[in-house]
Amino acid sequence: MGFHLPLYFLFLFLLCPILQAAEFQEPTCGKEVCGNITIPSPFGIHSRCYTQPSFSVTCNQTLNGDKPFINVNGIDLEVLGKAIFSNAILISYPVTYSTNCDRINKPSVRVNLSGTPFFFSSDMNYFGSVGCGNWATILRSEADSLGGCSQPRCDDGASESGCFTELTANLTSYTVKMRAMYPDSKGCASAFIFSKYSFRDAYPLPSGINKGTTHVPAVLNWNSSYCGEGGQSRAVISIAWLSFFFF
Ligand SMILES: *[C@@H]1O[C@H](CO)[C@@H](O)[C@H](O)[C@H]1NC(C)=O
Ligand SMILES: *[C@@H]1O[C@H](CO)[C@@H](O)[C@H](O)[C@H]1NC(C)=O
Ligand SMILES: *[C@@H]1O[C@H](CO)[C@@H](O)[C@H](O)[C@H]1NC(C)=O
Ligand SMILES: *[C@@H]1O[C@H](CO)[C@@H](O)[C@H](O)[C@H]1NC(C)=O
Ligand SMILES: *[C@@H]1O[C@H](CO)[C@@H](O)[C@H](O)[C@H]1NC(C)=O
């Protein structure tokens, strides 16, 4: 053993600058940056930084600078950053339902995350709805309600009226229904899932959410059985193996 010891230090001495150079050129996994956002592990931009394609992030130029996106079942979702809990990320999620609104006008969209590791946790998200005088419901299937809330009866012109409520279960797919409760409930109505933790004031809607809102911050969760070790620990393990073989 004594014979090998100087060799060992020589090896480390040679290895260190190489490792430092590699680090300088390619940011550490879990610390990659796109625009102002640090991409949290197990997500990654470089292919060595994510363990499966669901966690692949694309950094794209937009009019507002570089922004990171993930693609979930064909939909590009902007990554807003790390969520405060494990196995969760904050994304910008489009409103699922909207009718008669200023900037957005599309029918109910069916959300389906099945076949991906992702779901929306009821612990971290609420269901919200913009509008006047409707009963808004989120459903897993035709007969399976996951929550609903009643918008106040108000003037059609009210831009920040609506309601929100808890979700009764974690969800991978859902649809939204809007039912007018009064003859004059005809104005803009939209519905969405949103992060419990991204807003301070929240009556009757979180401040900043209104008729013109197209995207809302939401917490996307994933099943922990999907992600193995991050790229960083793989590198450490391979160095450990190297030393094992050399000495
Ligand atoms: C990112 O840019 C690529 C190449 O221009 C484009 O194909 C892709 O749709 C863009 N993705 C997003 C989310 O903007
Ligand atoms: C980054 O943050 C600065 C300061 O908050 C802001 O001016 C800039 O537009 C942001 N860039 C991107 C790409 O979001
Ligand atoms: C979601 O997609 C899966 C597979 O594509 C399908 O089997 C399932 O019925 C869909 N669920 C809903 C509620 O549409
Ligand atoms: C929902 O997901 C959370 C993780 O965010 C988990 O702790 C909780 O047990 C799940 N709830 C149900 C009803 O499966
Ligand atoms: C996580 O995924 C595994 C395997 O796909 C499954 O058996 C398990 O029930 C899932 N757990 C949750 C909380 O969804």
mmCIF file of C-alpha atoms and ligand atoms in Angstrom:
data_model
loop_
_atom_site.group_PDB
_atom_site.id
_atom_site.type_symbol
_atom_site.label_atom_id
_atom_site.label_comp_id
_atom_site.label_asym_id
_atom_site.label_seq_id
_atom_site.Cartn_x
_atom_site.Cartn_y
_atom_site.Cartn_z
ATOM 1 C CA MET A 1 0.000 0.000 0.000
ATOM 2 C CA GLY A 2 2.828 2.381 0.980
ATOM 3 C CA PHE A 3 4.242 1.957 -2.486
ATOM 4 C CA HIS A 4 1.033 3.135 -4.139
ATOM 5 C CA LEU A 5 0.370 6.148 -1.916
ATOM 6 C CA PRO A 6 2.529 8.719 -3.799
ATOM 7 C CA LEU A 7 0.987 7.481 -7.037
ATOM 8 C CA TYR A 8 -2.452 8.044 -5.567
ATOM 9 C CA PHE A 9 -1.692 11.665 -4.743
ATOM 10 C CA LEU A 10 -0.148 12.182 -8.153
ATOM 11 C CA PHE A 11 -3.355 10.874 -9.687
ATOM 12 C CA LEU A 12 -5.521 13.232 -7.615
ATOM 13 C CA PHE A 13 -3.155 16.081 -8.421
ATOM 14 C CA LEU A 14 -3.607 15.412 -12.147
ATOM 15 C CA LEU A 15 -7.328 14.771 -11.885
ATOM 16 C CA CYS A 16 -8.300 17.930 -10.004
ATOM 17 C CA PRO A 17 -7.531 20.497 -12.714
ATOM 18 C CA ILE A 18 -9.407 18.295 -15.221
ATOM 19 C CA LEU A 19 -12.480 18.197 -12.986
ATOM 20 C CA GLN A 20 -12.276 21.939 -12.387
ATOM 21 C CA ALA A 21 -12.015 22.617 -16.117
ATOM 22 C CA ALA A 22 -15.025 20.403 -16.805
ATOM 23 C CA GLU A 23 -16.997 22.255 -14.161
ATOM 24 C CA PHE A 24 -16.037 25.578 -15.653
ATOM 25 C CA GLN A 25 -17.248 24.598 -19.118
ATOM 26 C CA GLU A 26 -20.449 22.776 -18.188
ATOM 27 C CA PRO A 27 -22.498 23.868 -15.205
ATOM 28 C CA THR A 28 -23.214 21.263 -12.559
ATOM 29 C CA CYS A 29 -26.485 19.396 -12.950
ATOM 30 C CA GLY A 30 -29.107 20.975 -10.724
ATOM 31 C CA LYS A 31 -27.394 24.348 -11.207
ATOM 32 C CA GLU A 32 -27.909 24.918 -14.934
ATOM 33 C CA VAL A 33 -29.291 28.366 -15.657
ATOM 34 C CA CYS A 34 -31.736 29.563 -18.321
ATOM 35 C CA GLY A 35 -32.538 33.288 -18.239
ATOM 36 C CA ASN A 36 -33.114 34.001 -14.551
ATOM 37 C CA ILE A 37 -34.119 30.459 -13.640
ATOM 38 C CA THR A 38 -31.903 27.800 -12.062
ATOM 39 C CA ILE A 39 -33.060 24.395 -13.307
ATOM 40 C CA PRO A 40 -33.608 22.143 -10.273
ATOM 41 C CA SER A 41 -32.659 18.453 -10.330
ATOM 42 C CA PRO A 42 -33.935 15.968 -11.648
ATOM 43 C CA PHE A 43 -34.683 18.391 -14.505
ATOM 44 C CA GLY A 44 -31.864 19.334 -16.826
ATOM 45 C CA ILE A 45 -31.020 21.095 -20.063
ATOM 46 C CA HIS A 46 -27.977 18.993 -20.979
ATOM 47 C CA SER A 47 -28.845 15.337 -21.613
ATOM 48 C CA ARG A 48 -26.477 14.163 -18.858
ATOM 49 C CA CYS A 49 -28.510 16.177 -16.324
ATOM 50 C CA TYR A 50 -31.889 14.444 -16.604
ATOM 51 C CA THR A 51 -32.598 10.761 -16.095
ATOM 52 C CA GLN A 52 -35.586 10.470 -18.396
ATOM 53 C CA PRO A 53 -37.119 12.572 -21.217
ATOM 54 C CA SER A 54 -39.988 13.875 -19.049
ATOM 55 C CA PHE A 55 -37.399 15.893 -17.099
ATOM 56 C CA SER A 56 -35.764 17.414 -20.167
ATOM 57 C CA VAL A 57 -35.756 21.229 -20.232
ATOM 58 C CA THR A 58 -35.380 23.374 -23.367
ATOM 59 C CA CYS A 59 -33.992 26.876 -22.975
ATOM 60 C CA ASN A 60 -35.635 29.071 -25.629
ATOM 61 C CA GLN A 61 -35.333 32.703 -26.574
ATOM 62 C CA THR A 62 -38.562 34.646 -26.153
ATOM 63 C CA LEU A 63 -39.388 38.355 -26.470
ATOM 64 C CA ASN A 64 -38.813 38.578 -22.704
ATOM 65 C CA GLY A 65 -35.416 36.862 -22.702
ATOM 66 C CA ASP A 66 -34.418 33.207 -22.351
ATOM 67 C CA LYS A 67 -37.062 31.014 -20.717
ATOM 68 C CA PRO A 68 -36.983 27.302 -19.757
ATOM 69 C CA PHE A 69 -39.737 24.924 -20.938
ATOM 70 C CA ILE A 70 -40.688 21.334 -20.344
ATOM 71 C CA ASN A 71 -42.910 19.410 -22.743
ATOM 72 C CA VAL A 72 -45.703 17.398 -21.158
ATOM 73 C CA ASN A 73 -47.841 15.332 -23.521
ATOM 74 C CA GLY A 74 -47.076 17.727 -26.367
ATOM 75 C CA ILE A 75 -47.743 20.934 -24.404
ATOM 76 C CA ASP A 76 -44.860 23.327 -23.726
ATOM 77 C CA LEU A 77 -44.942 24.579 -20.157
ATOM 78 C CA GLU A 78 -42.726 27.375 -18.891
ATOM 79 C CA VAL A 79 -40.707 26.501 -15.795
ATOM 80 C CA LEU A 80 -40.900 29.229 -13.129
ATOM 81 C CA GLY A 81 -38.501 27.552 -10.710
ATOM 82 C CA LYS A 82 -38.101 25.226 -7.785
ATOM 83 C CA ALA A 83 -41.143 24.602 -5.608
ATOM 84 C CA ILE A 84 -40.707 24.687 -1.839
ATOM 85 C CA PHE A 85 -41.454 20.962 -1.528
ATOM 86 C CA SER A 86 -39.635 17.922 -2.871
ATOM 87 C CA ASN A 87 -40.793 16.213 -6.073
ATOM 88 C CA ALA A 88 -42.445 19.433 -7.194
ATOM 89 C CA ILE A 89 -41.738 22.229 -9.654
ATOM 90 C CA LEU A 90 -43.452 25.562 -10.281
ATOM 91 C CA ILE A 91 -44.716 25.972 -13.838
ATOM 92 C CA SER A 92 -46.817 28.439 -15.755
ATOM 93 C CA TYR A 93 -49.996 26.571 -16.652
ATOM 94 C CA PRO A 94 -52.573 27.735 -19.192
ATOM 95 C CA VAL A 95 -56.146 28.351 -18.043
ATOM 96 C CA THR A 96 -58.144 25.248 -18.838
ATOM 97 C CA TYR A 97 -61.457 26.845 -19.605
ATOM 98 C CA SER A 98 -62.385 30.248 -20.889
ATOM 99 C CA THR A 99 -65.328 31.816 -22.627
ATOM 100 C CA ASN A 100 -66.275 35.424 -23.547
ATOM 101 C CA CYS A 101 -62.985 36.769 -22.165
ATOM 102 C CA ASP A 102 -60.919 39.698 -23.489
ATOM 103 C CA ARG A 103 -57.773 38.061 -24.707
ATOM 104 C CA ILE A 104 -58.487 34.385 -24.460
ATOM 105 C CA ASN A 105 -61.311 32.479 -26.023
ATOM 106 C CA LYS A 106 -61.207 28.749 -26.174
ATOM 107 C CA PRO A 107 -63.499 25.948 -25.185
ATOM 108 C CA SER A 108 -62.882 23.619 -22.292
ATOM 109 C CA VAL A 109 -59.586 21.751 -22.637
ATOM 110 C CA ARG A 110 -59.213 18.253 -21.340
ATOM 111 C CA VAL A 111 -56.048 17.928 -19.292
ATOM 112 C CA ASN A 112 -54.434 14.524 -19.368
ATOM 113 C CA LEU A 113 -51.093 13.840 -17.712
ATOM 114 C CA SER A 114 -51.427 10.073 -17.853
ATOM 115 C CA GLY A 115 -48.389 8.330 -19.269
ATOM 116 C CA THR A 116 -46.153 10.988 -17.666
ATOM 117 C CA PRO A 117 -44.697 10.999 -14.139
ATOM 118 C CA PHE A 118 -46.651 14.177 -13.395
ATOM 119 C CA PHE A 119 -49.763 15.034 -11.415
ATOM 120 C CA PHE A 120 -51.228 18.043 -9.621
ATOM 121 C CA SER A 121 -51.166 17.589 -5.877
ATOM 122 C CA SER A 122 -54.219 18.715 -3.933
ATOM 123 C CA ASP A 123 -51.828 19.607 -1.087
ATOM 124 C CA MET A 124 -50.221 22.351 -3.172
ATOM 125 C CA ASN A 125 -52.837 23.597 -5.640
ATOM 126 C CA TYR A 126 -56.292 25.174 -5.568
ATOM 127 C CA PHE A 127 -58.962 25.277 -8.232
ATOM 128 C CA GLY A 128 -59.967 28.822 -9.210
ATOM 129 C CA SER A 129 -62.409 30.477 -11.528
ATOM 130 C CA VAL A 130 -62.893 33.993 -12.893
ATOM 131 C CA GLY A 131 -66.434 35.205 -13.597
ATOM 132 C CA CYS A 132 -69.787 36.301 -12.271
ATOM 133 C CA GLY A 133 -72.726 34.181 -11.197
ATOM 134 C CA ASN A 134 -71.562 30.730 -12.313
ATOM 135 C CA TRP A 135 -71.052 27.509 -10.453
ATOM 136 C CA ALA A 136 -67.609 26.261 -11.579
ATOM 137 C CA THR A 137 -66.737 22.587 -11.138
ATOM 138 C CA ILE A 138 -63.584 20.571 -11.764
ATOM 139 C CA LEU A 139 -64.225 16.929 -12.608
ATOM 140 C CA ARG A 140 -62.098 13.837 -13.027
ATOM 141 C CA SER A 141 -64.809 12.281 -15.128
ATOM 142 C CA GLU A 142 -68.419 13.045 -15.972
ATOM 143 C CA ALA A 143 -69.702 12.071 -12.536
ATOM 144 C CA ASP A 144 -66.604 12.512 -10.389
ATOM 145 C CA SER A 145 -66.300 16.064 -9.003
ATOM 146 C CA LEU A 146 -62.985 17.109 -7.438
ATOM 147 C CA GLY A 147 -64.308 20.420 -6.144
ATOM 148 C CA GLY A 148 -66.413 23.388 -7.115
ATOM 149 C CA CYS A 149 -67.051 26.999 -6.176
ATOM 150 C CA SER A 150 -69.693 29.629 -6.626
ATOM 151 C CA GLN A 151 -68.757 32.950 -8.260
ATOM 152 C CA PRO A 152 -70.462 36.010 -6.730
ATOM 153 C CA ARG A 153 -73.290 37.549 -8.728
ATOM 154 C CA CYS A 154 -71.833 40.745 -10.151
ATOM 155 C CA ASP A 155 -71.658 43.145 -13.051
ATOM 156 C CA ASP A 156 -70.322 41.580 -16.280
ATOM 157 C CA GLY A 157 -67.651 44.267 -16.283
ATOM 158 C CA ALA A 158 -66.102 43.084 -13.022
ATOM 159 C CA SER A 159 -62.653 41.911 -14.088
ATOM 160 C CA GLU A 160 -61.424 40.464 -10.819
ATOM 161 C CA SER A 161 -64.446 38.606 -9.583
ATOM 162 C CA GLY A 162 -64.497 34.870 -9.077
ATOM 163 C CA CYS A 163 -63.934 32.123 -6.561
ATOM 164 C CA PHE A 164 -61.512 29.382 -5.566
ATOM 165 C CA THR A 165 -61.586 26.198 -3.550
ATOM 166 C CA GLU A 166 -59.585 23.196 -2.359
ATOM 167 C CA LEU A 167 -59.180 20.102 -4.502
ATOM 168 C CA THR A 168 -60.407 16.876 -2.974
ATOM 169 C CA ALA A 169 -57.842 14.600 -4.670
ATOM 170 C CA ASN A 170 -54.543 14.552 -6.578
ATOM 171 C CA LEU A 171 -55.225 14.633 -10.271
ATOM 172 C CA THR A 172 -53.735 13.518 -13.558
ATOM 173 C CA SER A 173 -56.666 14.386 -15.764
ATOM 174 C CA TYR A 174 -59.581 16.750 -15.372
ATOM 175 C CA THR A 175 -62.136 18.813 -17.145
ATOM 176 C CA VAL A 176 -64.104 21.908 -16.103
ATOM 177 C CA LYS A 177 -67.790 22.701 -16.191
ATOM 178 C CA MET A 178 -69.402 26.110 -15.817
ATOM 179 C CA ARG A 179 -73.098 26.418 -14.985
ATOM 180 C CA ALA A 180 -74.896 29.785 -15.009
ATOM 181 C CA MET A 181 -76.849 30.304 -11.801
ATOM 182 C CA TYR A 182 -78.677 33.482 -12.912
ATOM 183 C CA PRO A 183 -80.092 34.704 -16.237
ATOM 184 C CA ASP A 184 -77.425 37.449 -16.363
ATOM 185 C CA SER A 185 -74.422 35.114 -15.823
ATOM 186 C CA LYS A 186 -73.095 35.617 -19.341
ATOM 187 C CA GLY A 187 -69.803 37.476 -19.036
ATOM 188 C CA CYS A 188 -66.232 36.222 -19.153
ATOM 189 C CA ALA A 189 -65.636 32.974 -17.309
ATOM 190 C CA SER A 190 -62.400 31.008 -16.996
ATOM 191 C CA ALA A 191 -61.045 28.256 -14.772
ATOM 192 C CA PHE A 192 -57.619 26.994 -13.808
ATOM 193 C CA ILE A 193 -55.474 25.199 -11.270
ATOM 194 C CA PHE A 194 -53.074 27.403 -9.311
ATOM 195 C CA SER A 195 -50.332 27.167 -6.720
ATOM 196 C CA LYS A 196 -51.459 27.744 -3.133
ATOM 197 C CA TYR A 197 -48.120 29.279 -2.349
ATOM 198 C CA SER A 198 -47.634 31.858 -5.105
ATOM 199 C CA PHE A 199 -50.138 34.451 -3.884
ATOM 200 C CA ARG A 200 -50.659 36.505 -0.730
ATOM 201 C CA ASP A 201 -54.058 38.177 -0.983
ATOM 202 C CA ALA A 202 -56.684 35.764 -2.097
ATOM 203 C CA TYR A 203 -60.200 37.176 -1.926
ATOM 204 C CA PRO A 204 -62.278 36.600 -3.977
ATOM 205 C CA LEU A 205 -59.332 35.705 -6.243
ATOM 206 C CA PRO A 206 -55.558 35.909 -5.754
ATOM 207 C CA SER A 207 -54.417 39.416 -6.703
ATOM 208 C CA GLY A 208 -53.191 39.607 -10.274
ATOM 209 C CA ILE A 209 -55.606 36.991 -11.595
ATOM 210 C CA ASN A 210 -58.411 38.487 -13.690
ATOM 211 C CA LYS A 211 -60.339 38.304 -16.964
ATOM 212 C CA GLY A 212 -57.203 38.702 -19.081
ATOM 213 C CA THR A 213 -55.152 35.998 -17.333
ATOM 214 C CA THR A 214 -53.966 33.305 -19.739
ATOM 215 C CA HIS A 215 -51.439 31.467 -17.529
ATOM 216 C CA VAL A 216 -51.279 30.873 -13.789
ATOM 217 C CA PRO A 217 -48.425 29.503 -11.628
ATOM 218 C CA ALA A 218 -49.175 25.917 -10.622
ATOM 219 C CA VAL A 219 -47.230 23.247 -8.731
ATOM 220 C CA LEU A 220 -46.544 20.182 -10.842
ATOM 221 C CA ASN A 221 -45.662 17.082 -8.812
ATOM 222 C CA TRP A 222 -44.191 13.783 -9.816
ATOM 223 C CA ASN A 223 -44.225 10.289 -8.480
ATOM 224 C CA SER A 224 -40.866 9.788 -6.745
ATOM 225 C CA SER A 225 -40.545 6.226 -8.085
ATOM 226 C CA TYR A 226 -39.795 7.800 -11.499
ATOM 227 C CA CYS A 227 -36.512 9.519 -10.734
ATOM 228 C CA GLY A 228 -33.257 7.851 -9.949
ATOM 229 C CA GLU A 229 -30.050 9.536 -8.931
ATOM 230 C CA GLY A 230 -29.156 12.894 -10.434
ATOM 231 C CA GLY A 231 -26.276 13.314 -12.877
ATOM 232 C CA GLN A 232 -24.045 14.787 -10.209
ATOM 233 C CA SER A 233 -23.975 11.714 -8.014
ATOM 234 C CA ARG A 234 -23.377 9.536 -11.080
ATOM 235 C CA ALA A 235 -20.184 11.507 -11.722
ATOM 236 C CA VAL A 236 -19.054 11.042 -8.128
ATOM 237 C CA ILE A 237 -19.773 7.326 -8.345
ATOM 238 C CA SER A 238 -17.754 6.952 -11.547
ATOM 239 C CA ILE A 239 -14.777 8.730 -9.955
ATOM 240 C CA ALA A 240 -15.083 6.347 -7.002
ATOM 241 C CA TRP A 241 -15.000 3.413 -9.420
ATOM 242 C CA LEU A 242 -11.974 4.874 -11.187
ATOM 243 C CA SER A 243 -10.038 5.103 -7.928
ATOM 244 C CA PHE A 244 -11.109 1.570 -7.095
ATOM 245 C CA PHE A 245 -9.615 0.188 -10.298
ATOM 246 C CA PHE A 246 -6.445 2.254 -10.200
ATOM 247 C CA PHE A 247 -5.515 1.531 -6.611
HETATM 248 C C1 LIG B 1 -37.988 26.351 -28.848
HETATM 249 O O1 LIG B 1 -37.279 26.618 -30.050
HETATM 250 C C2 LIG B 1 -37.339 25.550 -30.983
HETATM 251 C C3 LIG B 1 -36.446 25.926 -32.148
HETATM 252 O O2 LIG B 1 -36.663 27.226 -32.546
HETATM 253 C C4 LIG B 1 -38.793 25.333 -31.409
HETATM 254 O O3 LIG B 1 -38.864 24.255 -32.306
HETATM 255 C C5 LIG B 1 -39.632 25.022 -30.163
HETATM 256 O O4 LIG B 1 -40.990 24.919 -30.518
HETATM 257 C C6 LIG B 1 -39.470 26.118 -29.133
HETATM 258 N N1 LIG B 1 -40.170 25.723 -27.928
HETATM 259 C C7 LIG B 1 -40.836 26.600 -27.180
HETATM 260 C C8 LIG B 1 -41.446 26.073 -25.967
HETATM 261 O O5 LIG B 1 -40.938 27.786 -27.468
HETATM 262 C C1 LIG B 2 -34.343 38.709 -15.142
HETATM 263 O O1 LIG B 2 -34.591 39.553 -14.021
HETATM 264 C C2 LIG B 2 -34.422 40.935 -14.331
HETATM 265 C C3 LIG B 2 -34.578 41.701 -13.029
HETATM 266 O O2 LIG B 2 -35.685 41.238 -12.297
HETATM 267 C C4 LIG B 2 -35.429 41.346 -15.379
HETATM 268 O O3 LIG B 2 -35.251 42.714 -15.715
HETATM 269 C C5 LIG B 2 -35.228 40.501 -16.620
HETATM 270 O O4 LIG B 2 -36.214 40.806 -17.594
HETATM 271 C C6 LIG B 2 -35.306 39.036 -16.275
HETATM 272 N N1 LIG B 2 -34.965 38.237 -17.441
HETATM 273 C C7 LIG B 2 -35.694 37.182 -17.830
HETATM 274 C C8 LIG B 2 -35.192 36.452 -19.020
HETATM 275 O O5 LIG B 2 -36.702 36.817 -17.241
HETATM 276 C C1 LIG B 3 -55.940 9.992 -20.636
HETATM 277 O O1 LIG B 3 -55.095 9.409 -21.601
HETATM 278 C C2 LIG B 3 -55.029 7.989 -21.494
HETATM 279 C C3 LIG B 3 -53.989 7.494 -22.484
HETATM 280 O O2 LIG B 3 -53.834 8.355 -23.548
HETATM 281 C C4 LIG B 3 -56.400 7.381 -21.728
HETATM 282 O O3 LIG B 3 -56.337 5.980 -21.587
HETATM 283 C C5 LIG B 3 -57.378 7.971 -20.689
HETATM 284 O O4 LIG B 3 -58.680 7.496 -20.949
HETATM 285 C C6 LIG B 3 -57.357 9.477 -20.741
HETATM 286 N N1 LIG B 3 -58.177 9.992 -19.644
HETATM 287 C C7 LIG B 3 -59.109 10.911 -19.839
HETATM 288 C C8 LIG B 3 -59.899 11.318 -18.643
HETATM 289 O O5 LIG B 3 -59.314 11.417 -20.930
HETATM 290 C C1 LIG B 4 -51.252 13.620 -3.096
HETATM 291 O O1 LIG B 4 -49.906 13.859 -3.343
HETATM 292 C C2 LIG B 4 -49.155 14.190 -2.181
HETATM 293 C C3 LIG B 4 -47.769 14.531 -2.635
HETATM 294 O O2 LIG B 4 -47.743 15.832 -3.111
HETATM 295 C C4 LIG B 4 -49.177 13.021 -1.221
HETATM 296 O O3 LIG B 4 -48.462 13.365 -0.062
HETATM 297 C C5 LIG B 4 -50.615 12.711 -0.884
HETATM 298 O O4 LIG B 4 -50.647 11.558 -0.074
HETATM 299 C C6 LIG B 4 -51.429 12.461 -2.128
HETATM 300 N N1 LIG B 4 -52.823 12.337 -1.766
HETATM 301 C C7 LIG B 4 -53.559 11.314 -2.165
HETATM 302 C C8 LIG B 4 -54.992 11.350 -1.735
HETATM 303 O O5 LIG B 4 -53.099 10.392 -2.852
HETATM 304 C C1 LIG B 5 -45.935 5.736 -8.295
HETATM 305 O O1 LIG B 5 -45.662 4.908 -9.395
HETATM 306 C C2 LIG B 5 -45.645 3.537 -9.078
HETATM 307 C C3 LIG B 5 -45.203 2.782 -10.293
HETATM 308 O O2 LIG B 5 -45.664 3.366 -11.467
HETATM 309 C C4 LIG B 5 -47.033 3.126 -8.579
HETATM 310 O O3 LIG B 5 -47.025 1.758 -8.239
HETATM 311 C C5 LIG B 5 -47.408 3.966 -7.372
HETATM 312 O O4 LIG B 5 -48.733 3.684 -6.971
HETATM 313 C C6 LIG B 5 -47.312 5.439 -7.702
HETATM 314 N N1 LIG B 5 -47.545 6.211 -6.493
HETATM 315 C C7 LIG B 5 -48.341 7.285 -6.495
HETATM 316 C C8 LIG B 5 -48.445 7.993 -5.189
HETATM 317 O O5 LIG B 5 -48.947 7.651 -7.477
#
